[in-house]
Short mmCIF file of C-alpha atoms in Angstrom, two decimals:
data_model
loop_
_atom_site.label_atom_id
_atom_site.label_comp_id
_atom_site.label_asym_id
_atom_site.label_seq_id
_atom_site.Cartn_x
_atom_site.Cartn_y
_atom_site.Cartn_z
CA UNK C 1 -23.95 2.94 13.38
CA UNK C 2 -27.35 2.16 14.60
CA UNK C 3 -27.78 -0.77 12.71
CA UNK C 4 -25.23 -2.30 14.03
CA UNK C 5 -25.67 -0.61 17.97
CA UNK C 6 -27.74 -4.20 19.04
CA UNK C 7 -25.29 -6.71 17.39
CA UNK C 8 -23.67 -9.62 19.68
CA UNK C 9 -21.28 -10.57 16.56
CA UNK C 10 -19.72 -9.04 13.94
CA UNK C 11 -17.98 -11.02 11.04
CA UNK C 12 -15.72 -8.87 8.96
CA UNK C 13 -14.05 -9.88 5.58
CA UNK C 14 -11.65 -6.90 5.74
CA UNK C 15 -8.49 -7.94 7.68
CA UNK C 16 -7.60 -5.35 10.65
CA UNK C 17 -4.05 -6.25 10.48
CA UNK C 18 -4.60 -4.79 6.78
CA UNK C 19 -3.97 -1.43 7.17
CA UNK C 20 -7.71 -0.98 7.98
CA UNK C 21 -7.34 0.58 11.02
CA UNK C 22 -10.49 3.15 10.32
CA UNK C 23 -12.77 0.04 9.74
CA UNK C 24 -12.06 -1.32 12.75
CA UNK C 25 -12.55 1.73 14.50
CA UNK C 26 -15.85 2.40 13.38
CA UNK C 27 -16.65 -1.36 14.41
CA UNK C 28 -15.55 -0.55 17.80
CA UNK C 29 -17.55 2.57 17.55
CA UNK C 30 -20.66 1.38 16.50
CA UNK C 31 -21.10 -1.88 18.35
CA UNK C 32 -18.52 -1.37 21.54
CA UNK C 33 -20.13 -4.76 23.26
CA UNK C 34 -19.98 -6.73 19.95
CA UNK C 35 -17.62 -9.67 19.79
CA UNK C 36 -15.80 -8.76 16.46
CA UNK C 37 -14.15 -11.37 14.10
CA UNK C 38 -11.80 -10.62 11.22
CA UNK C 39 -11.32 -13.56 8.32
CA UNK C 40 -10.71 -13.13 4.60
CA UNK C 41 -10.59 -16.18 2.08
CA UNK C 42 -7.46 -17.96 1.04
CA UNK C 43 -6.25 -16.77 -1.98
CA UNK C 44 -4.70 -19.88 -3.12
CA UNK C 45 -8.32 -21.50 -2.39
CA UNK C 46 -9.00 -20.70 -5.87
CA UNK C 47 -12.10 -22.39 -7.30
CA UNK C 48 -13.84 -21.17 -10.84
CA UNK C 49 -17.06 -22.69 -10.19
CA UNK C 50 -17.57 -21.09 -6.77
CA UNK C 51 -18.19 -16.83 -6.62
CA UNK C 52 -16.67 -14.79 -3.63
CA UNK C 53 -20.13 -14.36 -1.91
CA UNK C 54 -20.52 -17.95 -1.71
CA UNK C 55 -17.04 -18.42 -0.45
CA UNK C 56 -17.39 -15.69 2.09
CA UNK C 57 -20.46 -17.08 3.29
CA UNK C 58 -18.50 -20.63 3.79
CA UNK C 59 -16.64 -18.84 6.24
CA UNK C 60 -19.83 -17.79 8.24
CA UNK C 61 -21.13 -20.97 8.15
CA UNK C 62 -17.54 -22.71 9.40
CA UNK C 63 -16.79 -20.10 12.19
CA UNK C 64 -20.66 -20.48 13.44
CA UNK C 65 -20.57 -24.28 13.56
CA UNK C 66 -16.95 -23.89 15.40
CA UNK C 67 -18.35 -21.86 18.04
CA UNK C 68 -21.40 -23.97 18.31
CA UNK C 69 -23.72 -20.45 17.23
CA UNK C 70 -26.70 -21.56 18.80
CA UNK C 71 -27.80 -18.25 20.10
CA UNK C 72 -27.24 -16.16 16.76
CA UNK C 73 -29.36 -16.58 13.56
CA UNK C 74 -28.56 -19.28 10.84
CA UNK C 75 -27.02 -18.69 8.09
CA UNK C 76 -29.69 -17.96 5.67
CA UNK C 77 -29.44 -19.57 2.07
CA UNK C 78 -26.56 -19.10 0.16
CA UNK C 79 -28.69 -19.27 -3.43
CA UNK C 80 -31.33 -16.78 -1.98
CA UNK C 81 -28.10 -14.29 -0.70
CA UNK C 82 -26.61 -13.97 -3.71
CA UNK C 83 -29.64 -13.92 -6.13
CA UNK C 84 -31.62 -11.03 -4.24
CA UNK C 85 -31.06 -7.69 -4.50
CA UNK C 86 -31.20 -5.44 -1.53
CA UNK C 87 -34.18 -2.96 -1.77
CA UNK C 88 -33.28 0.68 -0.76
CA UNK C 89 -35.64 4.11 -0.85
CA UNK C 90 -33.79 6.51 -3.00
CA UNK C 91 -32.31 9.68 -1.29
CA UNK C 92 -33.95 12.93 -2.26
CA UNK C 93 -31.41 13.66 -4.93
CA UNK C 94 -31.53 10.57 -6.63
CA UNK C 95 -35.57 10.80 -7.53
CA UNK C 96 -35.49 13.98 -9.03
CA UNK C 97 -32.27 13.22 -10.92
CA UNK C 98 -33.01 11.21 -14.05
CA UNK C 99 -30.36 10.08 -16.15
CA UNK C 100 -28.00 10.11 -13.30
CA UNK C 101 -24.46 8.63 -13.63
CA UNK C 102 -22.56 7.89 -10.67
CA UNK C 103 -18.66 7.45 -10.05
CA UNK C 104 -16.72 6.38 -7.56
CA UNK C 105 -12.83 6.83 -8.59
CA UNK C 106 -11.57 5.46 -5.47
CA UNK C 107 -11.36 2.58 -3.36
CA UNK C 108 -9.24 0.75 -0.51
CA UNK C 109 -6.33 0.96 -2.58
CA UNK C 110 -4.58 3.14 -5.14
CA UNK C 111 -3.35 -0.39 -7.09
CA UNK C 112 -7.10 -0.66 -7.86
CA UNK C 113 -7.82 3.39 -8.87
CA UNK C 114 -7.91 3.52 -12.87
CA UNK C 115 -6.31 7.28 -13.25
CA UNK C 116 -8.37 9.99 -12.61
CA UNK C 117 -7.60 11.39 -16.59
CA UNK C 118 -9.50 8.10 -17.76
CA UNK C 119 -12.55 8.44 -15.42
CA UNK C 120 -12.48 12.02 -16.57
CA UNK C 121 -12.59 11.74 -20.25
CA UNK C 122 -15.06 8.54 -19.95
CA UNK C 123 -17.53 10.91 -17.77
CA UNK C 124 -17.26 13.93 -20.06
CA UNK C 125 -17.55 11.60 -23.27
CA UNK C 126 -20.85 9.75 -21.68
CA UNK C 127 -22.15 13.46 -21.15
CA UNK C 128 -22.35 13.98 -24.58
CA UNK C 129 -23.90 10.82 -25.82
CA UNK C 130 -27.11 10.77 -27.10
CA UNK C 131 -30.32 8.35 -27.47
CA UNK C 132 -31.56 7.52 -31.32
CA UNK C 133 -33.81 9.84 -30.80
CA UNK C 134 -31.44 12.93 -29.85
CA UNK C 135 -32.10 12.82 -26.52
CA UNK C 136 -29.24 13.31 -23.94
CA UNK C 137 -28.86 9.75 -22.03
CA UNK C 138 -26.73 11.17 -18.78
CA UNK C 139 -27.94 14.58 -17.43
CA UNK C 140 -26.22 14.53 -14.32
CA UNK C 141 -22.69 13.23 -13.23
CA UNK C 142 -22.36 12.53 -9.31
CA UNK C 143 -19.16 11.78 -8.02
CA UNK C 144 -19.45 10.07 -4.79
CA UNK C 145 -16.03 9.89 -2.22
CA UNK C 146 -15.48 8.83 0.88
CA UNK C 147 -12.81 9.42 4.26
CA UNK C 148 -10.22 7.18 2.60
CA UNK C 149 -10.70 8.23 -1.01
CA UNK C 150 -8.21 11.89 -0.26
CA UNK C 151 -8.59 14.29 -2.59
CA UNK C 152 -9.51 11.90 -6.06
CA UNK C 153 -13.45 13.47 -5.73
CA UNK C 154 -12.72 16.63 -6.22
CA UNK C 155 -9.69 16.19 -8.60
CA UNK C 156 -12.21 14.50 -10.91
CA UNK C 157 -14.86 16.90 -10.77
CA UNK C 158 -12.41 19.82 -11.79
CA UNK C 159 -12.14 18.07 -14.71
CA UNK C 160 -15.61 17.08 -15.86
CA UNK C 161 -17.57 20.32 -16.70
CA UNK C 162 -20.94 20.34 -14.89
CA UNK C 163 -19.79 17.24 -11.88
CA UNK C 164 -21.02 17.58 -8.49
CA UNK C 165 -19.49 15.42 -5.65
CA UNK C 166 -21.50 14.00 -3.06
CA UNK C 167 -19.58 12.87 0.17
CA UNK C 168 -20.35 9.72 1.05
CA UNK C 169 -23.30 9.44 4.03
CA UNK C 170 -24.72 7.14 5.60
CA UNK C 171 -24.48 3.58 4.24
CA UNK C 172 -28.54 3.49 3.39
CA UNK C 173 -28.08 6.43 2.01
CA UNK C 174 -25.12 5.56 -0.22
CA UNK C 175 -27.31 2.45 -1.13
CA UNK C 176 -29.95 4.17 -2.22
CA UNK C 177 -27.96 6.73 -3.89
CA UNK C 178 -26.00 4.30 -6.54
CA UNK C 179 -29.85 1.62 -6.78
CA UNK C 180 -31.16 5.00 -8.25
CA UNK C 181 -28.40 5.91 -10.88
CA UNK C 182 -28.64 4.94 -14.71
CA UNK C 183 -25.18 4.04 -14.44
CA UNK C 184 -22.44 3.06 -12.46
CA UNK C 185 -18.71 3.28 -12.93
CA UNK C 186 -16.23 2.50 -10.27
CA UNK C 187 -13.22 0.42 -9.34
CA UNK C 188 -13.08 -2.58 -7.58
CA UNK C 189 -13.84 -1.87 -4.67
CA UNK C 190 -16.77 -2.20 -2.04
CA UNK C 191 -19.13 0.81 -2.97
CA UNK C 192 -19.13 -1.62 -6.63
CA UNK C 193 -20.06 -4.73 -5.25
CA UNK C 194 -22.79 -2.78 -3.21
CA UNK C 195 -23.73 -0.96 -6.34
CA UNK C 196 -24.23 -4.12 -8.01
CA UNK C 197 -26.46 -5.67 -4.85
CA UNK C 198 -28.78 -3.30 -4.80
CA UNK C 199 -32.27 -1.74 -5.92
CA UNK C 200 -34.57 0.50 -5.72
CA UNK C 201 -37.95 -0.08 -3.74
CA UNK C 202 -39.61 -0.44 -7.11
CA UNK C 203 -37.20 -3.20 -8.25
CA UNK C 204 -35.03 -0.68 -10.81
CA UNK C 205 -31.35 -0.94 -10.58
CA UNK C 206 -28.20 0.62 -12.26
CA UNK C 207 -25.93 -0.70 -14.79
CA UNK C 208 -22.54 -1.35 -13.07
CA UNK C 209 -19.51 -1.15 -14.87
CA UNK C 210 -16.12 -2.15 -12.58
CA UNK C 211 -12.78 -1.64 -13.53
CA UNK C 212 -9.28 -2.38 -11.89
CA UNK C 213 -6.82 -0.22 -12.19
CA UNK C 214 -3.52 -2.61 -12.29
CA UNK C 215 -5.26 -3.58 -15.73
#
């Protein structure tokens, strides 16, 4: 919220006519004098040499030279964007929790959630695995939820044998949280593609597995 409390403009890639009606609330809520914009790609813009990032950042760089942006801050470098890693200090938890392995089992929508079974018997199997040397690899399984994730946290951690779920915080915090994890395991869904965007401040980031559900 305060990050955003001094914005003029806010671009969003999640649609509000979506269903997202607690996004845009939040927007409203944490920038109420922001002018807010909603776009999302075309689907049927389909291009295998181009990634999402770069398309979404198209988008920015259309809608600012349509409005003739010359009082809000260019566009920076799509190459630099998606090549740099966002560098976030680790919560508490995180630095005295080596081997962590983080999972997030849900996301916008339950067409992307793999079952709650699989996650289950994945977590409890990676648990048990074990480094040439012996040595346990995972020590801790976090299981991170958020407002629109329902009940799937603690349905998972009932089933893995030593879980803890960690409601989702702040957004720094959540950043921080999944840059200091071993491993990550989610859908697709945002808290992924922020898991695989970020770092910690000394440059060490988790291994991000993504899965989707339909599949």
């Amino acid at each position: 919220g305060e990050a955003l409390s001094d914005c003029d403009l806010l671009y969003s890639f999640v649609d509000a006519r979506g269903g997202r009606d607690l996004f845009s609330k939040r927007l409203v809520e944490a920038a109420p004098n922001a002018l807010r914009c909603h776009s999302t790609p075309d689907p049927l813009d389909y291009d295998a040499d181009k990634s999402i990032g770069e398309k979404l950042l198209l988008l920015v760089a259309r809608f600012s030279n349509d409005i003739g942006a010359k009082n809000f801050k260019p566009v920076p470098d799509m190459s630099v964007c998606l090549k740099k890693r966002l560098m976030f200090p680790l919560p508490a938890v995180a630095r005295r929790t080596p081997g962590l392995l983080v999972i997030h089992p849900g996301s916008g929508s339950p067409v992307k959630n793999w079952p709650v079974e699989n996650f289950a018997s994945l977590g409890s199997r990676l648990l048990k695995l074990r480094s040439r040397d012996g040595d346990l690899v995972f020590h801790h399984l976090l299981i991170t939820h958020g407002e629109a994730d329902g009940d799937l946290g603690e349905r998972l951690c009932r089933r893995v044998e030593g879980a803890r779920v960690w409601p989702v915080g702040s957004l720094e915090e959540l950043a921080g949280m999944l840059a200091g994890a071993l491993l990550y395991i989610g859908n697709d869904s945002g808290v992924s593609h922020l898991a695989s965007a970020v770092s910690g401040m000394d440059g060490t980031a988790a291994r991000v597995v993504t899965v989707f559900g339909a599949s």
